[in-house]
Amino acid sequence: QVHLVESGGGSVQAGESLRLSCVLSGSPNRSRSRCMAWFRQATGKLREGVAVISPIDKTAYSDLVEGRFTISQDNANNIVYLQMNNLSPEDSAMYYCASGPYGVFCPLSRPEAYDDWGQGTQVTVAS
């Protein structure tokens, strides 16, 4: 099993940036052949996909963050990042890192496809 630990959340003003990190531990071979994703969940809302990255670095983003957020991975150090720029209050949520099996693509809209999850890191954006 892959163990995921997120960090980098915090409270910022609208327009500012944050970089989230997700450190993977456990089986390195397993982690490097899987989809990695960032999801978020705001209070009272469903968990939604933010960004995904495949083992071959193919990425996909939610329309809500396209152009502002960037997902990347450092395979040598088993870290997945989410660079978030031009944040708005609508981005406030608990952000979760997830890992799941890789098939043809990495699904962005199906959290049930991911079987390893971190505990989350809170992002709060003030207007």
mmCIF file with all atom_site columns, C-alpha atoms in Angstrom:
data_model
loop_
_atom_site.group_PDB
_atom_site.id
_atom_site.type_symbol
_atom_site.label_atom_id
_atom_site.label_alt_id
_atom_site.label_comp_id
_atom_site.label_asym_id
_atom_site.label_entity_id
_atom_site.label_seq_id
_atom_site.pdbx_PDB_ins_code
_atom_site.Cartn_x
_atom_site.Cartn_y
_atom_site.Cartn_z
_atom_site.occupancy
_atom_site.B_iso_or_equiv
_atom_site.pdbx_formal_charge
_atom_site.auth_seq_id
_atom_site.auth_comp_id
_atom_site.auth_asym_id
_atom_site.auth_atom_id
_atom_site.pdbx_PDB_model_num
ATOM 1   C CA . GLN A 1 1   ? 0.000   0.000  0.000   1.00 0.00 ? 1   GLN A CA 1
ATOM 2   C CA . VAL A 1 2   ? 1.127   3.531  -0.748  1.00 0.00 ? 2   VAL A CA 1
ATOM 3   C CA . HIS A 1 3   ? 1.128   6.001  2.150   1.00 0.00 ? 3   HIS A CA 1
ATOM 4   C CA . LEU A 1 4   ? 0.459   9.620  1.231   1.00 0.00 ? 4   LEU A CA 1
ATOM 5   C CA . VAL A 1 5   ? 1.166   12.740 3.299   1.00 0.00 ? 5   VAL A CA 1
ATOM 6   C CA . GLU A 1 6   ? 0.134   16.180 2.090   1.00 0.00 ? 6   GLU A CA 1
ATOM 7   C CA . SER A 1 7   ? 1.571   19.507 3.177   1.00 0.00 ? 7   SER A CA 1
ATOM 8   C CA . GLY A 1 8   ? 1.702   23.111 2.047   1.00 0.00 ? 8   GLY A CA 1
ATOM 9   C CA . GLY A 1 9   ? -1.814  24.268 2.781   1.00 0.00 ? 9   GLY A CA 1
ATOM 10  C CA . GLY A 1 10  ? -2.543  27.496 4.595   1.00 0.00 ? 10  GLY A CA 1
ATOM 11  C CA . SER A 1 11  ? -4.449  30.755 4.624   1.00 0.00 ? 11  SER A CA 1
ATOM 12  C CA . VAL A 1 12  ? -3.758  33.285 1.878   1.00 0.00 ? 12  VAL A CA 1
ATOM 13  C CA . GLN A 1 13  ? -5.336  36.309 0.233   1.00 0.00 ? 13  GLN A CA 1
ATOM 14  C CA . ALA A 1 14  ? -7.061  36.172 -3.132  1.00 0.00 ? 14  ALA A CA 1
ATOM 15  C CA . GLY A 1 15  ? -4.553  36.333 -5.959  1.00 0.00 ? 15  GLY A CA 1
ATOM 16  C CA . GLU A 1 16  ? -1.765  34.709 -3.988  1.00 0.00 ? 16  GLU A CA 1
ATOM 17  C CA . SER A 1 17  ? -0.164  31.320 -4.573  1.00 0.00 ? 17  SER A CA 1
ATOM 18  C CA . LEU A 1 18  ? 0.449   28.093 -2.690  1.00 0.00 ? 18  LEU A CA 1
ATOM 19  C CA . ARG A 1 19  ? 2.308   24.922 -3.526  1.00 0.00 ? 19  ARG A CA 1
ATOM 20  C CA . LEU A 1 20  ? 1.002   21.675 -2.106  1.00 0.00 ? 20  LEU A CA 1
ATOM 21  C CA . SER A 1 21  ? 3.224   18.646 -1.743  1.00 0.00 ? 21  SER A CA 1
ATOM 22  C CA . CYS A 1 22  ? 2.336   14.992 -1.433  1.00 0.00 ? 22  CYS A CA 1
ATOM 23  C CA . VAL A 1 23  ? 5.058   12.652 -0.249  1.00 0.00 ? 23  VAL A CA 1
ATOM 24  C CA . LEU A 1 24  ? 4.632   9.008  -1.147  1.00 0.00 ? 24  LEU A CA 1
ATOM 25  C CA . SER A 1 25  ? 6.039   6.160  0.879   1.00 0.00 ? 25  SER A CA 1
ATOM 26  C CA . GLY A 1 26  ? 5.578   2.429  0.628   1.00 0.00 ? 26  GLY A CA 1
ATOM 27  C CA . SER A 1 27  ? 6.273   0.348  -2.423  1.00 0.00 ? 27  SER A CA 1
ATOM 28  C CA . PRO A 1 28  ? 8.233   2.570  -4.870  1.00 0.00 ? 28  PRO A CA 1
ATOM 29  C CA . ASN A 1 29  ? 7.434   0.380  -7.866  1.00 0.00 ? 29  ASN A CA 1
ATOM 30  C CA . ARG A 1 30  ? 3.760   0.566  -7.060  1.00 0.00 ? 30  ARG A CA 1
ATOM 31  C CA . SER A 1 31  ? 3.810   4.319  -6.641  1.00 0.00 ? 31  SER A CA 1
ATOM 32  C CA . ARG A 1 32  ? 5.611   4.968  -9.919  1.00 0.00 ? 32  ARG A CA 1
ATOM 33  C CA . SER A 1 33  ? 3.143   2.991  -12.015 1.00 0.00 ? 33  SER A CA 1
ATOM 34  C CA . ARG A 1 34  ? 0.009   4.662  -10.753 1.00 0.00 ? 34  ARG A CA 1
ATOM 35  C CA . CYS A 1 35  ? -2.136  7.682  -11.380 1.00 0.00 ? 35  CYS A CA 1
ATOM 36  C CA . MET A 1 36  ? -1.627  10.524 -8.957  1.00 0.00 ? 36  MET A CA 1
ATOM 37  C CA . ALA A 1 37  ? -4.351  13.044 -8.340  1.00 0.00 ? 37  ALA A CA 1
ATOM 38  C CA . TRP A 1 38  ? -5.363  16.016 -6.289  1.00 0.00 ? 38  TRP A CA 1
ATOM 39  C CA . PHE A 1 39  ? -8.950  16.262 -5.146  1.00 0.00 ? 39  PHE A CA 1
ATOM 40  C CA . ARG A 1 40  ? -10.601 18.879 -2.993  1.00 0.00 ? 40  ARG A CA 1
ATOM 41  C CA . GLN A 1 41  ? -13.668 19.034 -0.845  1.00 0.00 ? 41  GLN A CA 1
ATOM 42  C CA . ALA A 1 42  ? -15.247 22.204 0.459   1.00 0.00 ? 42  ALA A CA 1
ATOM 43  C CA . THR A 1 43  ? -17.601 22.166 3.416   1.00 0.00 ? 43  THR A CA 1
ATOM 44  C CA . GLY A 1 44  ? -20.988 20.851 2.373   1.00 0.00 ? 44  GLY A CA 1
ATOM 45  C CA . LYS A 1 45  ? -19.849 19.913 -1.114  1.00 0.00 ? 45  LYS A CA 1
ATOM 46  C CA . LEU A 1 46  ? -18.850 16.722 -2.864  1.00 0.00 ? 46  LEU A CA 1
ATOM 47  C CA . ARG A 1 47  ? -15.230 15.813 -3.380  1.00 0.00 ? 47  ARG A CA 1
ATOM 48  C CA . GLU A 1 48  ? -14.103 17.017 -6.803  1.00 0.00 ? 48  GLU A CA 1
ATOM 49  C CA . GLY A 1 49  ? -11.104 16.271 -8.949  1.00 0.00 ? 49  GLY A CA 1
ATOM 50  C CA . VAL A 1 50  ? -8.614  19.101 -9.405  1.00 0.00 ? 50  VAL A CA 1
ATOM 51  C CA . ALA A 1 51  ? -5.713  17.615 -11.357 1.00 0.00 ? 51  ALA A CA 1
ATOM 52  C CA . VAL A 1 52  ? -4.245  14.266 -12.322 1.00 0.00 ? 52  VAL A CA 1
ATOM 53  C CA . ILE A 1 53  ? -0.896  13.085 -13.626 1.00 0.00 ? 53  ILE A CA 1
ATOM 54  C CA . SER A 1 54  ? -0.089  9.717  -15.141 1.00 0.00 ? 54  SER A CA 1
ATOM 55  C CA . PRO A 1 55  ? 3.122   7.678  -14.858 1.00 0.00 ? 55  PRO A CA 1
ATOM 56  C CA . ILE A 1 56  ? 4.098   9.132  -18.244 1.00 0.00 ? 56  ILE A CA 1
ATOM 57  C CA . ASP A 1 57  ? 3.421   12.698 -17.057 1.00 0.00 ? 57  ASP A CA 1
ATOM 58  C CA . LYS A 1 58  ? 0.176   13.164 -18.957 1.00 0.00 ? 58  LYS A CA 1
ATOM 59  C CA . THR A 1 59  ? -1.890  15.715 -17.038 1.00 0.00 ? 59  THR A CA 1
ATOM 60  C CA . ALA A 1 60  ? -5.500  16.794 -16.887 1.00 0.00 ? 60  ALA A CA 1
ATOM 61  C CA . TYR A 1 61  ? -7.224  19.570 -14.981 1.00 0.00 ? 61  TYR A CA 1
ATOM 62  C CA . SER A 1 62  ? -10.639 20.629 -13.847 1.00 0.00 ? 62  SER A CA 1
ATOM 63  C CA . ASP A 1 63  ? -12.034 23.487 -15.911 1.00 0.00 ? 63  ASP A CA 1
ATOM 64  C CA . LEU A 1 64  ? -12.212 25.457 -12.658 1.00 0.00 ? 64  LEU A CA 1
ATOM 65  C CA . VAL A 1 65  ? -8.423  25.456 -12.233 1.00 0.00 ? 65  VAL A CA 1
ATOM 66  C CA . GLU A 1 66  ? -7.113  25.081 -15.803 1.00 0.00 ? 66  GLU A CA 1
ATOM 67  C CA . GLY A 1 67  ? -4.460  27.694 -16.434 1.00 0.00 ? 67  GLY A CA 1
ATOM 68  C CA . ARG A 1 68  ? -3.976  28.488 -12.741 1.00 0.00 ? 68  ARG A CA 1
ATOM 69  C CA . PHE A 1 69  ? -2.932  25.153 -11.231 1.00 0.00 ? 69  PHE A CA 1
ATOM 70  C CA . THR A 1 70  ? -0.086  22.883 -12.292 1.00 0.00 ? 70  THR A CA 1
ATOM 71  C CA . ILE A 1 71  ? 0.450   19.283 -11.191 1.00 0.00 ? 71  ILE A CA 1
ATOM 72  C CA . SER A 1 72  ? 3.904   17.763 -11.391 1.00 0.00 ? 72  SER A CA 1
ATOM 73  C CA . GLN A 1 73  ? 5.823   14.842 -9.943  1.00 0.00 ? 73  GLN A CA 1
ATOM 74  C CA . ASP A 1 74  ? 9.366   14.198 -8.805  1.00 0.00 ? 74  ASP A CA 1
ATOM 75  C CA . ASN A 1 75  ? 9.754   10.469 -9.242  1.00 0.00 ? 75  ASN A CA 1
ATOM 76  C CA . ALA A 1 76  ? 13.259  10.417 -7.797  1.00 0.00 ? 76  ALA A CA 1
ATOM 77  C CA . ASN A 1 77  ? 11.950  11.689 -4.471  1.00 0.00 ? 77  ASN A CA 1
ATOM 78  C CA . ASN A 1 78  ? 8.387   10.316 -4.662  1.00 0.00 ? 78  ASN A CA 1
ATOM 79  C CA . ILE A 1 79  ? 6.717   13.707 -4.397  1.00 0.00 ? 79  ILE A CA 1
ATOM 80  C CA . VAL A 1 80  ? 3.718   15.063 -6.254  1.00 0.00 ? 80  VAL A CA 1
ATOM 81  C CA . TYR A 1 81  ? 3.147   18.807 -6.320  1.00 0.00 ? 81  TYR A CA 1
ATOM 82  C CA . LEU A 1 82  ? 0.219   21.072 -6.978  1.00 0.00 ? 82  LEU A CA 1
ATOM 83  C CA . GLN A 1 83  ? 1.236   24.634 -7.773  1.00 0.00 ? 83  GLN A CA 1
ATOM 84  C CA . MET A 1 84  ? -1.763  26.895 -7.285  1.00 0.00 ? 84  MET A CA 1
ATOM 85  C CA . ASN A 1 85  ? -1.624  30.440 -8.615  1.00 0.00 ? 85  ASN A CA 1
ATOM 86  C CA . ASN A 1 86  ? -4.108  33.297 -8.583  1.00 0.00 ? 86  ASN A CA 1
ATOM 87  C CA . LEU A 1 87  ? -6.142  31.675 -5.849  1.00 0.00 ? 87  LEU A CA 1
ATOM 88  C CA . SER A 1 88  ? -9.716  32.749 -5.227  1.00 0.00 ? 88  SER A CA 1
ATOM 89  C CA . PRO A 1 89  ? -12.057 32.183 -2.269  1.00 0.00 ? 89  PRO A CA 1
ATOM 90  C CA . GLU A 1 90  ? -13.801 29.507 -4.365  1.00 0.00 ? 90  GLU A CA 1
ATOM 91  C CA . ASP A 1 91  ? -10.610 27.442 -4.132  1.00 0.00 ? 91  ASP A CA 1
ATOM 92  C CA . SER A 1 92  ? -10.955 27.163 -0.354  1.00 0.00 ? 92  SER A CA 1
ATOM 93  C CA . ALA A 1 93  ? -11.239 23.486 0.551   1.00 0.00 ? 93  ALA A CA 1
ATOM 94  C CA . MET A 1 94  ? -9.467  20.513 2.049   1.00 0.00 ? 94  MET A CA 1
ATOM 95  C CA . TYR A 1 95  ? -7.091  19.225 -0.593  1.00 0.00 ? 95  TYR A CA 1
ATOM 96  C CA . TYR A 1 96  ? -6.348  15.517 -0.823  1.00 0.00 ? 96  TYR A CA 1
ATOM 97  C CA . CYS A 1 97  ? -3.659  13.607 -2.637  1.00 0.00 ? 97  CYS A CA 1
ATOM 98  C CA . ALA A 1 98  ? -4.699  10.250 -4.076  1.00 0.00 ? 98  ALA A CA 1
ATOM 99  C CA . SER A 1 99  ? -3.136  7.331  -5.859  1.00 0.00 ? 99  SER A CA 1
ATOM 100 C CA . GLY A 1 100 ? -4.846  4.795  -8.077  1.00 0.00 ? 100 GLY A CA 1
ATOM 101 C CA . PRO A 1 101 ? -4.195  2.135  -10.710 1.00 0.00 ? 101 PRO A CA 1
ATOM 102 C CA . TYR A 1 102 ? -3.229  3.357  -14.153 1.00 0.00 ? 102 TYR A CA 1
ATOM 103 C CA . GLY A 1 103 ? -5.069  2.042  -17.161 1.00 0.00 ? 103 GLY A CA 1
ATOM 104 C CA . VAL A 1 104 ? -5.511  3.989  -20.378 1.00 0.00 ? 104 VAL A CA 1
ATOM 105 C CA . PHE A 1 105 ? -5.929  7.307  -18.597 1.00 0.00 ? 105 PHE A CA 1
ATOM 106 C CA . CYS A 1 106 ? -6.152  8.799  -15.116 1.00 0.00 ? 106 CYS A CA 1
ATOM 107 C CA . PRO A 1 107 ? -9.741  9.685  -14.249 1.00 0.00 ? 107 PRO A CA 1
ATOM 108 C CA . LEU A 1 108 ? -10.372 13.147 -12.896 1.00 0.00 ? 108 LEU A CA 1
ATOM 109 C CA . SER A 1 109 ? -14.048 12.864 -12.051 1.00 0.00 ? 109 SER A CA 1
ATOM 110 C CA . ARG A 1 110 ? -14.155 9.517  -10.220 1.00 0.00 ? 110 ARG A CA 1
ATOM 111 C CA . PRO A 1 111 ? -12.631 9.580  -6.737  1.00 0.00 ? 111 PRO A CA 1
ATOM 112 C CA . GLU A 1 112 ? -13.744 5.959  -6.334  1.00 0.00 ? 112 GLU A CA 1
ATOM 113 C CA . ALA A 1 113 ? -11.056 4.999  -8.867  1.00 0.00 ? 113 ALA A CA 1
ATOM 114 C CA . TYR A 1 114 ? -8.376  5.931  -6.330  1.00 0.00 ? 114 TYR A CA 1
ATOM 115 C CA . ASP A 1 115 ? -7.584  3.571  -3.492  1.00 0.00 ? 115 ASP A CA 1
ATOM 116 C CA . ASP A 1 116 ? -4.850  5.369  -1.549  1.00 0.00 ? 116 ASP A CA 1
ATOM 117 C CA . TRP A 1 117 ? -5.585  8.725  0.062   1.00 0.00 ? 117 TRP A CA 1
ATOM 118 C CA . GLY A 1 118 ? -3.777  11.201 2.253   1.00 0.00 ? 118 GLY A CA 1
ATOM 119 C CA . GLN A 1 119 ? -5.288  12.946 5.252   1.00 0.00 ? 119 GLN A CA 1
ATOM 120 C CA . GLY A 1 120 ? -5.612  16.258 3.448   1.00 0.00 ? 120 GLY A CA 1
ATOM 121 C CA . THR A 1 121 ? -4.280  19.777 3.832   1.00 0.00 ? 121 THR A CA 1
ATOM 122 C CA . GLN A 1 122 ? -6.524  22.796 4.297   1.00 0.00 ? 122 GLN A CA 1
ATOM 123 C CA . VAL A 1 123 ? -6.441  25.725 1.893   1.00 0.00 ? 123 VAL A CA 1
ATOM 124 C CA . THR A 1 124 ? -8.290  28.898 2.847   1.00 0.00 ? 124 THR A CA 1
ATOM 125 C CA . VAL A 1 125 ? -8.412  31.906 0.554   1.00 0.00 ? 125 VAL A CA 1
ATOM 126 C CA . ALA A 1 126 ? -9.709  35.216 1.847   1.00 0.00 ? 126 ALA A CA 1
ATOM 127 C CA . SER A 1 127 ? -11.203 37.836 -0.451  1.00 0.00 ? 127 SER A CA 1
#
